[in-house]
Coordinates of C-alpha atoms in Angstrom, one line a residue:
X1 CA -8.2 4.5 -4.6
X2 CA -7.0 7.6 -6.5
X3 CA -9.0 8.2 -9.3
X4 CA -6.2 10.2 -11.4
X5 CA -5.0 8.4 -14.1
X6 CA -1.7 6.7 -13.2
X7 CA 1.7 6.2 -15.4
X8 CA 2.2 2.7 -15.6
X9 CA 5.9 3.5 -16.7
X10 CA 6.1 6.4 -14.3
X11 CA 5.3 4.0 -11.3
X12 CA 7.4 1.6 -12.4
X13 CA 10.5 4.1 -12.5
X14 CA 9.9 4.7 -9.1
X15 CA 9.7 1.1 -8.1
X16 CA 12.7 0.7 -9.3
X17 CA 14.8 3.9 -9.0
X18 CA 12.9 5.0 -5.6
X19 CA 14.0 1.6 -3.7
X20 CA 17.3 1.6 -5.4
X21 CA 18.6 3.2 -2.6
X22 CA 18.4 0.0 -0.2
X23 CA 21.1 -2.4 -1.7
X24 CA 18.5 -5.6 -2.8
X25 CA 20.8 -8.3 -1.0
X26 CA 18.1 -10.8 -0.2
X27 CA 16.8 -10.8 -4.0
X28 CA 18.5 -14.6 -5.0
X29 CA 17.0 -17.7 -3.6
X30 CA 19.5 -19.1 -0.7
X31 CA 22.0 -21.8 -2.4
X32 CA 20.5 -23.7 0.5
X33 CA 16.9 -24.6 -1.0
X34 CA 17.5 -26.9 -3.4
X35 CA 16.4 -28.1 -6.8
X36 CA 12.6 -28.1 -6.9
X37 CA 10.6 -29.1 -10.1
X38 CA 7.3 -26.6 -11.1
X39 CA 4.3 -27.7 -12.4
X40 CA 2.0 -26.5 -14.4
X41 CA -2.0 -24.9 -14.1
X42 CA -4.5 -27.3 -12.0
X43 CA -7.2 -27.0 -13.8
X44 CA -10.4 -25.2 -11.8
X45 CA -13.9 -26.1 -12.5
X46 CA -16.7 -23.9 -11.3
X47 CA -19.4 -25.2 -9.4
X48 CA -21.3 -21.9 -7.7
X49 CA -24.9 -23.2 -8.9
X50 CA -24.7 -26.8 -8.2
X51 CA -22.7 -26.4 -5.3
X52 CA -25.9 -24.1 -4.0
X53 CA -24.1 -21.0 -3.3
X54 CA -25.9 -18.2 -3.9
X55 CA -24.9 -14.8 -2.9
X56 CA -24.3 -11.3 -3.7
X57 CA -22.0 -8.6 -1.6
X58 CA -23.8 -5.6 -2.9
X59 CA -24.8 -1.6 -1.5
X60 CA -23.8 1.8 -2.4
X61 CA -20.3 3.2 -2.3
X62 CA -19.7 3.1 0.9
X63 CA -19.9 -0.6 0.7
X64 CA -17.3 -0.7 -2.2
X65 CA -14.3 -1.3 -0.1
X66 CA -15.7 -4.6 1.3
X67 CA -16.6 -7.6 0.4
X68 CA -14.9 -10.2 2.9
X69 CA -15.4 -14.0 3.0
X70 CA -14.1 -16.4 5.6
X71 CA -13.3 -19.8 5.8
X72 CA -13.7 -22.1 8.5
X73 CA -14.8 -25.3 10.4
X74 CA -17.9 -24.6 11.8
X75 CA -19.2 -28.1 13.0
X76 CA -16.1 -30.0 13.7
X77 CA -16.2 -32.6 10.5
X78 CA -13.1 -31.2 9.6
X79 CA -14.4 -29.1 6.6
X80 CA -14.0 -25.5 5.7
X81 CA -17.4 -23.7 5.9
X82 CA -17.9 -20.2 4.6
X83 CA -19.7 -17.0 5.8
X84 CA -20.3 -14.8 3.1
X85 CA -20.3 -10.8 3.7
X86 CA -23.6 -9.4 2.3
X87 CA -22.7 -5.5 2.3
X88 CA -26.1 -4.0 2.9
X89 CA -28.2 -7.3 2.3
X90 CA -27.7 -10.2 5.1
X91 CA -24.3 -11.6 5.1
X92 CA -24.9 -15.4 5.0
X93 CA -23.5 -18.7 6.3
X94 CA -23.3 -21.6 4.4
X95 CA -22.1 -25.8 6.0
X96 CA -19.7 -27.6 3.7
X97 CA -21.5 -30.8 2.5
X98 CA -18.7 -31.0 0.1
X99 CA -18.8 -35.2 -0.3
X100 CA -14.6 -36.3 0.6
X101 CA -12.9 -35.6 -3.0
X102 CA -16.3 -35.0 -5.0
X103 CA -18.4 -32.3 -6.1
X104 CA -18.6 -29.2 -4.1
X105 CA -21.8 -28.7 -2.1
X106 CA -22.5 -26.4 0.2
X107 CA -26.3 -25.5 2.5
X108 CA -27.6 -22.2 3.7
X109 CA -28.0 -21.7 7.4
X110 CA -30.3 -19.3 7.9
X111 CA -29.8 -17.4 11.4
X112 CA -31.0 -14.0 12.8
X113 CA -27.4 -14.5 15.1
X114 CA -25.5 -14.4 11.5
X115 CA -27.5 -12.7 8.8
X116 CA -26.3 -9.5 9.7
X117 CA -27.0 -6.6 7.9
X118 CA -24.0 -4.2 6.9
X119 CA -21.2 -6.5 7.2
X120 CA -18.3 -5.7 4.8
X121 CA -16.0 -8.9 5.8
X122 CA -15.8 -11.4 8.7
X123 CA -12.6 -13.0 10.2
X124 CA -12.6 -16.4 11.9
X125 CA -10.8 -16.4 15.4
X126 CA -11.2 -18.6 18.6
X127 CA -11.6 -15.8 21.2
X128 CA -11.9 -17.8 24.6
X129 CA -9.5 -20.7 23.7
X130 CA -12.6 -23.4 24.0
X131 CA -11.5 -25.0 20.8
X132 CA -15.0 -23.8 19.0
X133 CA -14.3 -21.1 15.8
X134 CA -15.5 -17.6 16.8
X135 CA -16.5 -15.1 14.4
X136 CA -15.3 -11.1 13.7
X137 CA -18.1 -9.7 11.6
X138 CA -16.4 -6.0 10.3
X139 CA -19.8 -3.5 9.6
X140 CA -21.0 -0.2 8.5
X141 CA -21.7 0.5 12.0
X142 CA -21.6 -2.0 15.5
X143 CA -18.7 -4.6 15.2
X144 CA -20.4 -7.7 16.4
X145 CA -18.4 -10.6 18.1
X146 CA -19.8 -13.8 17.6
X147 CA -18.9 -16.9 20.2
X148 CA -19.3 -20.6 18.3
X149 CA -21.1 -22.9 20.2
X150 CA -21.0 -25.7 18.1
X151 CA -23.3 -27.0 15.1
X152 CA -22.3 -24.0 13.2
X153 CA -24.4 -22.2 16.0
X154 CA -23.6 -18.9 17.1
X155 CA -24.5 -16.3 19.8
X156 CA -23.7 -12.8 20.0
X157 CA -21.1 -11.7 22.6
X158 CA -20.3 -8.2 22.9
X159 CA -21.6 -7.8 26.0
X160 CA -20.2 -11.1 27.5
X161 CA -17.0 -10.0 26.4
X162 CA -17.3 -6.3 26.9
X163 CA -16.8 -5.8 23.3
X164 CA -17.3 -1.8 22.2
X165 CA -18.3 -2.6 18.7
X166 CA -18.3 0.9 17.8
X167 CA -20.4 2.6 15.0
X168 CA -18.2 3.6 12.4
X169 CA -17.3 1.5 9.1
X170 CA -14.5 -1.2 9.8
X171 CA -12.6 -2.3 6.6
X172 CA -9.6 -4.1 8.3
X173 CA -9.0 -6.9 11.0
X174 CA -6.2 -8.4 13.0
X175 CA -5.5 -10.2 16.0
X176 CA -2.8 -11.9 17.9
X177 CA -2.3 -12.6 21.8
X178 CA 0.4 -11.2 23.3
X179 CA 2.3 -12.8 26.3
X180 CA 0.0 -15.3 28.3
X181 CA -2.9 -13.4 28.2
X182 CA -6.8 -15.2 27.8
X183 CA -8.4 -12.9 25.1
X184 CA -6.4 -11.7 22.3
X185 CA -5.5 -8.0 21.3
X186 CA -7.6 -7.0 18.2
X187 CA -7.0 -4.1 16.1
X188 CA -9.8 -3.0 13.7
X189 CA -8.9 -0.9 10.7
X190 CA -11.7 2.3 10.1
X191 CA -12.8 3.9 6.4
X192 CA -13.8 7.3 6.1
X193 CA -15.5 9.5 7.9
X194 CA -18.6 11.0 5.7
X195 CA -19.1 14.5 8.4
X196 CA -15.4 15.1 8.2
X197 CA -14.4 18.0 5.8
X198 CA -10.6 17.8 7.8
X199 CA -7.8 17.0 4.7
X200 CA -5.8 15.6 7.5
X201 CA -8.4 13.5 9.1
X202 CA -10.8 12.3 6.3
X203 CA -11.0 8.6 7.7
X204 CA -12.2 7.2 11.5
X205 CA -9.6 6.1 13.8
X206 CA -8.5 3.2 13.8
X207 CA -8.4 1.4 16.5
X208 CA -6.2 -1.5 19.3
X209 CA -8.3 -3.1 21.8
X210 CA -6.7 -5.3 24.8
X211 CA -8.1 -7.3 27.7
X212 CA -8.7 -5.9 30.6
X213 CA -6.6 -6.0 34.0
X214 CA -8.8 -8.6 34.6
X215 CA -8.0 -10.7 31.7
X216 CA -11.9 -12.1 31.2
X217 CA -13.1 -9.2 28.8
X218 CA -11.6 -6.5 26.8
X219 CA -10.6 -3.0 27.7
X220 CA -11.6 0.3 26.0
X221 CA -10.5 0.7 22.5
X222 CA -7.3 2.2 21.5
X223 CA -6.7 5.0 19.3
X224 CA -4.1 4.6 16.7
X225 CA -3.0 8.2 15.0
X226 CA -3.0 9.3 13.2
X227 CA -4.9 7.1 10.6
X228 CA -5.6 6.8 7.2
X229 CA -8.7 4.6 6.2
X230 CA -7.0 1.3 6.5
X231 CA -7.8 -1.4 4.1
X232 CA -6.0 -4.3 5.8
X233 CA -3.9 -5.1 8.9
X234 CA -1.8 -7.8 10.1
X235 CA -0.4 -9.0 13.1
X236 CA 3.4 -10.3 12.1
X237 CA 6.8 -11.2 14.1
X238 CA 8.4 -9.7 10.7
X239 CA 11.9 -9.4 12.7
X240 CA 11.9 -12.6 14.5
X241 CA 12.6 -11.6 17.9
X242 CA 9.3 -12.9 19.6
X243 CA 7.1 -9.6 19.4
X244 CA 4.1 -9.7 16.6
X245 CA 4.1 -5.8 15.4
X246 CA 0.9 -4.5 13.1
X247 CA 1.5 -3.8 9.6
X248 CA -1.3 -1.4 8.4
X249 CA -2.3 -0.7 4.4
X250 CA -3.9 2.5 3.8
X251 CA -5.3 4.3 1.0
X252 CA -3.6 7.6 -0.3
X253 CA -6.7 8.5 -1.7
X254 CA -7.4 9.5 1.5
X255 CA -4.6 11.8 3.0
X256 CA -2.0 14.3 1.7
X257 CA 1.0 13.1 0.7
X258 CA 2.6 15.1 2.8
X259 CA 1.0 13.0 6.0
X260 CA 0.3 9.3 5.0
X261 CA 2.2 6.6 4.2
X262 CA 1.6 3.0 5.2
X263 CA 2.5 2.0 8.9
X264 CA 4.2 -0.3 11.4
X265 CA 2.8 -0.3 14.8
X266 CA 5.5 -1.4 17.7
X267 CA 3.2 -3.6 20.0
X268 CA 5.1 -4.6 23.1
X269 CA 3.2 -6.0 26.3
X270 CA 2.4 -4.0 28.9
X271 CA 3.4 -0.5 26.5
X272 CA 1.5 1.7 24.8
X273 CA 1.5 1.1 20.7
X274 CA 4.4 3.5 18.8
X275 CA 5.2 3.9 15.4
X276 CA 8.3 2.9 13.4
X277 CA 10.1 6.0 12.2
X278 CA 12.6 6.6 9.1
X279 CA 15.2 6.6 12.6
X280 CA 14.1 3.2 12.9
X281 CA 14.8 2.2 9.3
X282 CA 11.4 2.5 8.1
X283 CA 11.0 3.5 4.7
X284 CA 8.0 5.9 3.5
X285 CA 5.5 4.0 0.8
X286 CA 2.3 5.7 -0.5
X287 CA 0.0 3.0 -2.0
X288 CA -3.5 2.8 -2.4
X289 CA -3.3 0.1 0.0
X290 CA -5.6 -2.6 0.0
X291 CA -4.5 -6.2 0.6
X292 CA -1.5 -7.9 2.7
X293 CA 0.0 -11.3 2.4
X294 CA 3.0 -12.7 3.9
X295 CA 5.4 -15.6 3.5
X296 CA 9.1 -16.4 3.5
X297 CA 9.7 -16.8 0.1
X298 CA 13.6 -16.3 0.4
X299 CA 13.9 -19.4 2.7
X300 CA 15.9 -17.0 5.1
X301 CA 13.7 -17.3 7.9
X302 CA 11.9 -13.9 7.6
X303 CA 8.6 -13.1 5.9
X304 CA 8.4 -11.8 2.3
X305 CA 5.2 -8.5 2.3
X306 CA 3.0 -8.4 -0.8
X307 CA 1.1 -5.4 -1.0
X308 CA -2.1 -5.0 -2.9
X309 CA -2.5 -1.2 -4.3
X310 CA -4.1 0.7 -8.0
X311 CA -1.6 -0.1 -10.7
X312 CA 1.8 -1.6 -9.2
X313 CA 1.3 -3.8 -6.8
X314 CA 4.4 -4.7 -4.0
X315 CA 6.5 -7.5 -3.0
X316 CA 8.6 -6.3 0.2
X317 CA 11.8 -8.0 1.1
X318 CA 14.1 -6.6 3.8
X319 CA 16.7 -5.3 2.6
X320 CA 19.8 -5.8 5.3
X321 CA 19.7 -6.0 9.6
X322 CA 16.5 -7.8 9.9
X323 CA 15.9 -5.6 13.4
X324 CA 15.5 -2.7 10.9
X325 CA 12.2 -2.8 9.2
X326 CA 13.6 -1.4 5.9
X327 CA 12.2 -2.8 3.2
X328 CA 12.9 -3.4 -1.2
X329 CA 10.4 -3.7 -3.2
X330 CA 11.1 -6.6 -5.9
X331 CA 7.6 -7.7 -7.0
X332 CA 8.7 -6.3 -11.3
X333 CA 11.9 -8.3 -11.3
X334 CA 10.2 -11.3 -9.2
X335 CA 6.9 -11.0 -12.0
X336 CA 4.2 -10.0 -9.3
X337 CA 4.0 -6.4 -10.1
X338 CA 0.8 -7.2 -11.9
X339 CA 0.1 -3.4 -12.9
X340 CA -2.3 -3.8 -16.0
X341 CA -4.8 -6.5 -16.9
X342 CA -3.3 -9.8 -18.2
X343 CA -5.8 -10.5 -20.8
X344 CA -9.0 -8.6 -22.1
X345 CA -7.8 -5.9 -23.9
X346 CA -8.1 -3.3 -21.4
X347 CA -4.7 -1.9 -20.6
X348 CA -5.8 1.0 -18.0
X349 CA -3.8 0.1 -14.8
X350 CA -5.5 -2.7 -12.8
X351 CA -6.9 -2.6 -9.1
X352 CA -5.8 -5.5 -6.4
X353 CA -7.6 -6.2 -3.6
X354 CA -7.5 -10.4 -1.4
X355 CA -3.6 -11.1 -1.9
X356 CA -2.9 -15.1 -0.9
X357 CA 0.1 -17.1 -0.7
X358 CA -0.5 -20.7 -1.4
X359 CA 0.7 -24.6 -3.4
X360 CA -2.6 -25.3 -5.5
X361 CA -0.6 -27.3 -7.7
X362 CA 1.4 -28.9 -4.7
X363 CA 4.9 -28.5 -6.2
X364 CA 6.5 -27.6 -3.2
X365 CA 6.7 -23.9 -4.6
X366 CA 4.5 -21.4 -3.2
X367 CA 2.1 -19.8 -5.8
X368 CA 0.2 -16.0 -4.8
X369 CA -3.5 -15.1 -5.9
X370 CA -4.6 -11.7 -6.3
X371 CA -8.2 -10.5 -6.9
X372 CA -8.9 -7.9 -8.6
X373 CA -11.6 -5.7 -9.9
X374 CA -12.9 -1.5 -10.0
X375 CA -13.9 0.2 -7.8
X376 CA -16.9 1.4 -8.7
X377 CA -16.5 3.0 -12.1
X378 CA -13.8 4.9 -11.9
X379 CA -13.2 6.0 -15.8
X380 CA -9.2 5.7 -15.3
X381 CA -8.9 2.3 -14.1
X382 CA -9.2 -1.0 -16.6
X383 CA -12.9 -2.2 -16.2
X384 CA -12.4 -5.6 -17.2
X385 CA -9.2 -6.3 -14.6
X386 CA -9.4 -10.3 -14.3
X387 CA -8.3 -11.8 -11.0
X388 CA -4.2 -13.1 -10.5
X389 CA -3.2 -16.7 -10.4
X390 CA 0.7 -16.3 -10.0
X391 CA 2.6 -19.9 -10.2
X392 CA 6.0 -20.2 -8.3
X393 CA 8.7 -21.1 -9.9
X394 CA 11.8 -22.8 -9.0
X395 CA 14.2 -19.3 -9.5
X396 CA 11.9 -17.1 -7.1
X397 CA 10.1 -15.5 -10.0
X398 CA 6.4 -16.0 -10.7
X399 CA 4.2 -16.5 -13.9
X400 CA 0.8 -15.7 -14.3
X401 CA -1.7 -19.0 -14.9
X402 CA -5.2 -17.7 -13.9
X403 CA -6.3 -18.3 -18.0
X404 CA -4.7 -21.5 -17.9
X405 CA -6.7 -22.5 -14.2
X406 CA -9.9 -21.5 -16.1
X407 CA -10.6 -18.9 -13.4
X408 CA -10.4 -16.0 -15.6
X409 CA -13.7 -13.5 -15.4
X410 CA -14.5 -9.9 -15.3
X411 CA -16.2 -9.2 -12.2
X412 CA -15.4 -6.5 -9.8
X413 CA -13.9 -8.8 -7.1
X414 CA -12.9 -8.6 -3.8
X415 CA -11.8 -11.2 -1.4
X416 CA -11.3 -14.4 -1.2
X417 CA -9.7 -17.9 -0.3
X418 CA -8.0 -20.8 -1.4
X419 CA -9.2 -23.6 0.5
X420 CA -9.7 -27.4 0.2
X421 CA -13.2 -27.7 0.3
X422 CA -13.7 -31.3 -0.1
X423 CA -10.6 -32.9 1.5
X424 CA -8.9 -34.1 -1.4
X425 CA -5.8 -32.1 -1.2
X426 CA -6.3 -29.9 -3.6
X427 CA -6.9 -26.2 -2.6
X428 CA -10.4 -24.3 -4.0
X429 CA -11.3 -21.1 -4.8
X430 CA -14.5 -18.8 -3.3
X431 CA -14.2 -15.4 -4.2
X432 CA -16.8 -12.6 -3.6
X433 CA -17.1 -9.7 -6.0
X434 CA -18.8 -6.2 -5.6
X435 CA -22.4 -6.3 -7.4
X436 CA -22.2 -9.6 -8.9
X437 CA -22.9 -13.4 -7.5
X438 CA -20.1 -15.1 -5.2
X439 CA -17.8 -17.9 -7.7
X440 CA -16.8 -21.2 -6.3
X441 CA -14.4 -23.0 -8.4
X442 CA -12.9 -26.7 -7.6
X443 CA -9.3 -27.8 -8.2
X444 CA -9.5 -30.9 -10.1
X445 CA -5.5 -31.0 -10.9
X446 CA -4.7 -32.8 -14.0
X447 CA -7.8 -34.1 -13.9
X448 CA -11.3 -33.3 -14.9
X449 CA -14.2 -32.5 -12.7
X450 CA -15.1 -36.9 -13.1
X451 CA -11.9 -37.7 -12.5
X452 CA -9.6 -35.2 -10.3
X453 CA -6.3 -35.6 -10.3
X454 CA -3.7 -34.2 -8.1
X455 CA -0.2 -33.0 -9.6
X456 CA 2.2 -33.4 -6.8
X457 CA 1.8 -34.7 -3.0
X458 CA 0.9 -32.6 -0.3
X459 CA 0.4 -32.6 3.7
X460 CA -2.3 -31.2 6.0
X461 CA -1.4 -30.1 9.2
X462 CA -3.8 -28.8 12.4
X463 CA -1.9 -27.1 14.7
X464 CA -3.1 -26.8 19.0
X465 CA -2.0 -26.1 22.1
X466 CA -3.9 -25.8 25.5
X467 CA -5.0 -22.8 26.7
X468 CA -5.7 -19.1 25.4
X469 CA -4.6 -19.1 22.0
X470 CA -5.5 -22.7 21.3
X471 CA -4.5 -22.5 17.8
X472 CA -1.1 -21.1 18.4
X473 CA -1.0 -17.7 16.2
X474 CA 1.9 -16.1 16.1
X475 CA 3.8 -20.1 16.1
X476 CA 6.0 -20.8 12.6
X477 CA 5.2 -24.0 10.9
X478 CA 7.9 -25.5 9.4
X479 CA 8.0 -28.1 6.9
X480 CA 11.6 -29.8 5.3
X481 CA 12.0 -31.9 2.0
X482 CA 15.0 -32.8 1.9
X483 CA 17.6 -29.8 2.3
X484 CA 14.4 -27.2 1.5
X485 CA 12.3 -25.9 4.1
X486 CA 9.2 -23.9 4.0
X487 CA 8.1 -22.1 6.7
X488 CA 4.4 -19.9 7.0
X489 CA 4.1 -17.7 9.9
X490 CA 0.5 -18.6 11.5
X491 CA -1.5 -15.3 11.6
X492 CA -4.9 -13.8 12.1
X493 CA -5.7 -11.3 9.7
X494 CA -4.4 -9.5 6.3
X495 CA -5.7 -10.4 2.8
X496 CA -8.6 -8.2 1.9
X497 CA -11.7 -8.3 4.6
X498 CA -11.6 -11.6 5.4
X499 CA -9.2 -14.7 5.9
X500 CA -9.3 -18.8 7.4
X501 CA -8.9 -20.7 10.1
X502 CA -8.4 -24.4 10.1
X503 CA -5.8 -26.9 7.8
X504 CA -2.3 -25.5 7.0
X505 CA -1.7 -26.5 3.5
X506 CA 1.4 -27.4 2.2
X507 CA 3.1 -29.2 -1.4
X508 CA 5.3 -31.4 -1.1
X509 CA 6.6 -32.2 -5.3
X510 CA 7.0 -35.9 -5.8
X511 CA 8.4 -36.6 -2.0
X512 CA 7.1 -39.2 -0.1
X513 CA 7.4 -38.0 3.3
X514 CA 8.1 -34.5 4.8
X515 CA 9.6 -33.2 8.3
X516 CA 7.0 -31.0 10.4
X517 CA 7.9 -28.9 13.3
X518 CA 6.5 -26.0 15.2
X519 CA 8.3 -23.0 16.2
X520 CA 5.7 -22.3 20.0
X521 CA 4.6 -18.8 20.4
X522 CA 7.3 -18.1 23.5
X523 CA 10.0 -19.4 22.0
X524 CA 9.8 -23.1 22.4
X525 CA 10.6 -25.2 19.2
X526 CA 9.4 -28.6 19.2
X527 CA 11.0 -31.5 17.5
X528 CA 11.3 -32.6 13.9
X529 CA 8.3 -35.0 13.0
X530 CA 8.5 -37.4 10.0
X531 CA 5.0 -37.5 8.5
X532 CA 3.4 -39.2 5.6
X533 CA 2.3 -37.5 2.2
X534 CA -1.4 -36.7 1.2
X535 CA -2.7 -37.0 4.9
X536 CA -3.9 -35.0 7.4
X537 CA -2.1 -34.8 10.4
X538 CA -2.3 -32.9 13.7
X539 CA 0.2 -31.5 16.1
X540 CA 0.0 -30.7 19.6
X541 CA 2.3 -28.6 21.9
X542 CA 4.3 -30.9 24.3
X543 CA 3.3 -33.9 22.5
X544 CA 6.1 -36.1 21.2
X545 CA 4.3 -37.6 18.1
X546 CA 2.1 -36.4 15.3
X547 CA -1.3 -37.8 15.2
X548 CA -3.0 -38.9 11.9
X549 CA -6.6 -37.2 10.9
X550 CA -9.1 -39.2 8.4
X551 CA -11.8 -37.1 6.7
X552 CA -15.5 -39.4 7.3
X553 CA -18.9 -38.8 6.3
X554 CA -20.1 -38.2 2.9

């Protein structure tokens, strides 16, 4: 986060004139997508204090760059639990005893396996492919891997898994499993480094761990360098060819702008991680990089890069040869630049952090949250910077709807998730700020909080396949109304130090019925499945049908 005052106009020459060297050739919606209808705000309704959620991510500075939450179905009902990062207080793990399509209502489970002290944000993962959620907890100090074992039970297992957890702060997470391997390749993102005086080396090292040769627990960590206190990561197959490469944010407060820049990791099987050069087609960017979220919102095939930063904020699009990673930036013309405040009156340049594609008002067209909120207090940066609710609209561009949702408040957030926490179709809202009590809002549509309503249909859909990697990350889910198709690339990692594991959510507008299919990790592509609106439905590698989910229980 760089404390000198930014030009809002300044930045947002450069966005333009900078990148206008890359011809923006991708910037219109494909003829191929169709007519699609927006709708308007779904209405949010906050529920923190009678859903029983009460929490505070709090410490001193060094905890300011945290502040993770993740979502996830710890007991098998179907429901997305939370656990809560707690900074320098106990993080906390709460069930969802959401009833199906009521009230939000969530219970504390206390455990000295999950209360950890120092966590800064948590990622949900399941390491050993037994089909039970695992847990990442990122710390100020020892990464701690956490197996599931059921009952939202968990045990500690760094040493079964030969985890090095280190001892440094860890700010950013991603995973993905490369080839046929049985544990995943992780790659933890480090912040700074308080005995280093080095201006070229201010921040720990970030890091890539593998398995081992013999596959059952991971090898020594990797160094990747040179670093720059990475705020997020994330595993993507950006160019389609099979290979998920790591995308890393980092934050030019913390390296000379003659070193850093952010970064794109070449990770191959079997070879040793390289960096993508300008001879590659990689184009320098120097943000204060906080947040990543990708989806394909061209309908080309190929994944759209928002990046969260101080002041303008990013929207990546490649720009020709999708083997080149070169990149145009077209968040101001697309309406996602988000630079200042929206409302408030403070017009200092804003500060992103959790950055989310997502329907919540199940139009079919995908919508983007970004929270934001200062750092600390840093005097040139707006202090009351309310949190992003972007609606899609039918053109490509975005409009902003966070007043509209009722979401709108002024603490210093940081991440979050849109989730459907009580099975009704309808994605929710946690988000965890610095210093002040975790929110929990519920989508009640065009409804009211007696009498939801959803605004358009929608589909659920759990995807598995046998083996490591049981819930397929690095697959593409595709789903086809008509002659649109939207597709979301299934990923561990990104957002802002935390992220979910469980339903794939997607709007389907006023249709009736949608076609599913799954794009394998290793290149198989299964068949189109016809499935019904507003259920739940799973699908399984190799299996010819889709098979229908109903939420029970209370």
């Amino acid at each position: 986060m760089d404390s000198r005052r930014a030009l809002i106009v300044g930045v947002a020459l450069l966005a333009i004139v900078g990148f206008g060297l890359v011809p923006d050739v991708r910037s219109a919606l494909p003829a191929g997508r169709g007519p699609a209808v927006a709708l308007g705000a779904p209405r949010y309704v906050e529920e923190t204090a009678t859903a029983g959620v009460d929490h505070v991510y709090g410490g001193g500075f060094e905890y300011a760059t945290g502040g993770g939450v993740s979502a996830f179905d710890c007991n098998g009902d179907g429901k997305p639990d939370l656990y809560l990062a707690g900074g320098s207080g106990a993080a906390a793990l709460y069930r969802n005893d959401s009833p199906i399509g009521g009230a939000l209502r969530f219970t504390r489970i206390r455990d000295a396996v999950t209360d950890l002290a120092g966590a800064t944000g948590a990622y949900p993962i399941d390491i050993d492919g037994d089909g039970t959620t695992d847990l990442v907890v990122l710390r100020n100090g020892e990464n701690v891997l956490l197996r599931g074992l059921g009952g939202c039970r968990f045990e500690r297992a760094n040493e079964r898994w030969g985890f090095d957890g280190g001892s440094s702060i860890t700010t950013a997470f991603s995973a993905m499993w490369e080839g046929s391997a049985g544990l995943p390749t992780l790659a933890f993102g480090r912040y700074t480094d308080p005995a280093s005086n080095n201006p070229h080396h201010l921040c720990f090292d970030n890091e890539l761990v593998r398995p081992s040769p013999t596959g059952a627990t991971f090898g020594r960590p990797v160094p990747l360098r040179p670093g720059w206190c990475a705020l997020s990561m994330l595993f993507s197959d950006w160019s389609r060819s099979g290979r998920m490469d790591l995308r890393v944010s980092n934050d030019k407060q913390y390296y000379l702008p003659t070193d850093g820049e952010e970064q794109l990791w070449r990770i191959s099987p079997g070879a040793a991680p390289s960096l993508y050069t300008a001879d590659d087609g990689w184009v320098n960017l120097q943000v204060n990089g906080m947040g990543i979220a990708s989806y394909d919102l061209t309908g080309d095939g190929y994944p759209e890069i928002y990046l969260t930063s101080q002041a303008d904020n990013r929207l990546q699009t490649l720009a020709a040869d999708p083997s080149r990673p070169t990149y145009r930036d077209i968040a101001l013309r697309r309406g996602a630049n988000s630079a200042q405040p929206f409302t408030g009156g403070d017009l200092r340049p804003s500060t992103a952090w959790h950055d989310e594609f997502a329907d919540v008002n199940n139009d079919g067209l995908v919508d983007l949250f970004v929270s934001k909120g200062n750092v600390s207090d840093q005097t040139d940066y707006a202090q009351k910077d309310p949190s992003d609710l972007f609606l899609g609209q039918p053109d490509g561009t975005f409009r902003e709807a966070a007043d509209a949702s009722g979401i709108v408040t002024f603490d210093r957030a940081r991440g979050a998730a849109l989730a459907d926490f009580n099975l009704d179709g309808m994605l929710d809202l946690v988000q965890v700020s610095y210093g002040s009590p975790v929110r929990l809002w519920r989508n009640v549509g065009s409804g009211d909080a007696q009498r939801p309503r959803a605004m358009g249909n929608w589909i659920e859909l759990s995807v598995a396949q046998t083996g490591p990697n049981a819930n397929a990350i690095g697959a593409w889910v595709e789903v086809r109304v008509g002659d649109r198709v939207a597709r979301r690339e299934l990923t561990i990692g990104g957002g802002h130090a935390g992220g979910q594991l469980g339903w794939i959510h997607f709007g389907l507008g006023t249709a009736q019925r949608a076609d599913v299919r799954v794009l394998w990790p290793g290149g198989e592509t299964g068949p189109w499945l016809n499935v019904p609106a507003n259920e739940f439905t799973i699908v399984k590698k190799g299996i010819a049908e889709a098979t229908p989910w109903s939420p029970t229980g209370s």
